[in-house]
Coordinates of C-alpha atoms in Angstrom, one line a residue:
M10 CA 0.0 0.0 0.0
H11 CA 1.3 3.5 -0.9
Q12 CA 1.7 6.1 1.8
I13 CA 0.9 9.8 1.8
S14 CA 2.4 12.4 4.2
E15 CA 0.6 13.5 7.3
E16 CA 0.8 17.0 6.0
N17 CA -1.0 16.1 2.8
A18 CA -3.7 14.3 4.7
I19 CA -4.2 17.3 7.0
A20 CA -4.2 19.7 4.0
A21 CA -7.0 17.5 2.4
Q22 CA -9.0 17.8 5.6
K23 CA -8.6 21.6 5.7
H24 CA -9.7 21.8 2.0
G25 CA -12.8 19.9 3.0
E26 CA -13.5 22.3 5.9
I27 CA -13.1 25.3 3.6
S28 CA -15.4 23.8 1.0
E29 CA -18.0 23.1 3.6
K30 CA -17.9 26.8 4.6
H31 CA -18.2 27.8 1.0
G32 CA -21.2 25.5 0.7
K33 CA -22.9 27.1 3.6
S34 CA -22.3 30.5 2.1
I35 CA -23.7 29.4 -1.2
E36 CA -26.8 28.0 0.5
E37 CA -27.3 31.3 2.3
C38 CA -26.9 33.2 -1.0
G39 CA -29.7 31.1 -2.5
Q40 CA -31.9 31.8 0.4
S41 CA -31.3 35.6 0.1
I42 CA -32.0 35.5 -3.6
K43 CA -35.4 33.9 -3.1
R44 CA -36.4 36.8 -0.9
F45 CA -36.3 39.2 -3.9
G46 CA -39.5 37.8 -5.4
K47 CA -41.1 35.0 -7.3
S48 CA -39.1 35.6 -10.4
L49 CA -35.9 34.7 -8.6
E50 CA -37.2 31.9 -6.4
E51 CA -36.3 29.2 -8.9
H52 CA -32.7 30.5 -9.2
G53 CA -32.5 30.7 -5.4
E54 CA -33.7 27.2 -5.0
L55 CA -31.1 25.9 -7.5
I56 CA -28.3 27.8 -5.8
E57 CA -29.4 26.5 -2.4
E58 CA -29.2 22.9 -3.8
Y59 CA -25.7 23.5 -5.1
G60 CA -24.8 24.8 -1.7
R61 CA -26.1 21.7 0.0
A62 CA -24.4 19.4 -2.5
T63 CA -21.1 21.3 -2.0
Q64 CA -21.4 20.8 1.8
Q65 CA -22.3 17.1 1.4
H66 CA -19.2 16.4 -0.8
A67 CA -17.0 18.6 1.4
L68 CA -18.0 16.6 4.5
A69 CA -17.3 13.4 2.7
A70 CA -13.9 14.8 1.7
Q71 CA -13.2 15.5 5.3
K72 CA -14.3 12.1 6.4
Y73 CA -11.9 10.4 4.0
A74 CA -9.1 12.7 4.8
L75 CA -9.5 11.9 8.5
A76 CA -9.6 8.2 7.7
A77 CA -6.3 8.6 5.7
Q78 CA -4.7 10.3 8.8
K79 CA -5.9 7.6 11.2
R80 CA -4.4 4.7 9.1
D81 CA -1.0 3.7 10.2
A82 CA 0.4 4.1 6.7
N83 CA -1.7 7.1 5.7
S84 CA -3.6 5.3 3.0
T85 CA -3.5 6.8 -0.5
E86 CA -6.9 5.0 -1.1
E87 CA -8.6 7.2 1.5
F88 CA -6.7 10.3 0.3
V89 CA -7.8 9.7 -3.3
K90 CA -11.4 9.3 -2.2
S91 CA -11.0 12.6 -0.3
A92 CA -9.6 14.3 -3.4
D93 CA -12.5 13.0 -5.5
E94 CA -15.1 14.3 -3.1
H95 CA -13.3 17.6 -2.9
A96 CA -13.4 17.8 -6.8
K97 CA -17.2 17.2 -6.7
A98 CA -17.6 19.9 -4.1
V99 CA -15.6 22.3 -6.3
E100 CA -17.8 21.4 -9.3
Y101 CA -21.0 22.2 -7.4
H102 CA -19.4 25.4 -6.2
S103 CA -18.7 26.3 -9.8
Q104 CA -22.3 25.5 -10.9
A105 CA -23.6 27.7 -8.1
T106 CA -21.3 30.6 -9.3
K107 CA -22.7 30.2 -12.8
A108 CA -26.3 30.2 -11.6
Y109 CA -25.5 33.3 -9.5
L110 CA -24.0 35.1 -12.5
K111 CA -27.1 34.2 -14.5
V112 CA -29.2 36.0 -11.9
V113 CA -26.9 39.0 -12.0
E114 CA -27.0 39.2 -15.8
E115 CA -30.8 39.0 -15.8
H116 CA -31.0 41.7 -13.2
V117 CA -28.7 43.9 -15.2
E118 CA -30.7 43.4 -18.4
K119 CA -34.0 44.3 -16.6
T120 CA -32.3 47.4 -15.1
K121 CA -31.1 48.4 -18.6
K122 CA -34.6 48.1 -20.0
F123 CA -36.1 50.0 -17.2
L124 CA -33.5 52.8 -17.6
H125 CA -34.1 53.0 -21.4
K126 CA -37.9 53.3 -20.8
S127 CA -37.4 56.2 -18.5
E128 CA -35.2 58.2 -20.8

């Protein structure tokens, strides 16, 4: 069995913790967006889902990183599972960012139309 360094296992755990915090922030962002009215409710729901998925995979990444640390030989198998879960968390974070940008773009377009009407 291959080994990983204790430092790498700890770093993987910390990445998971950071991703979990990002997921919570994403979920809160989705909740905030929903408060702006029915037209944004669907976007807010989607962003919330991405936030929860980010947290779920971040927690799994932490679990595997901790397991890698607890093994006598610092298992690469657990470390790889942690890295895979972290990659999934990052992908959901990216999807949430894209959904948020879509909300912003739609808001900018509506504002432009409103401003042109009032000229």
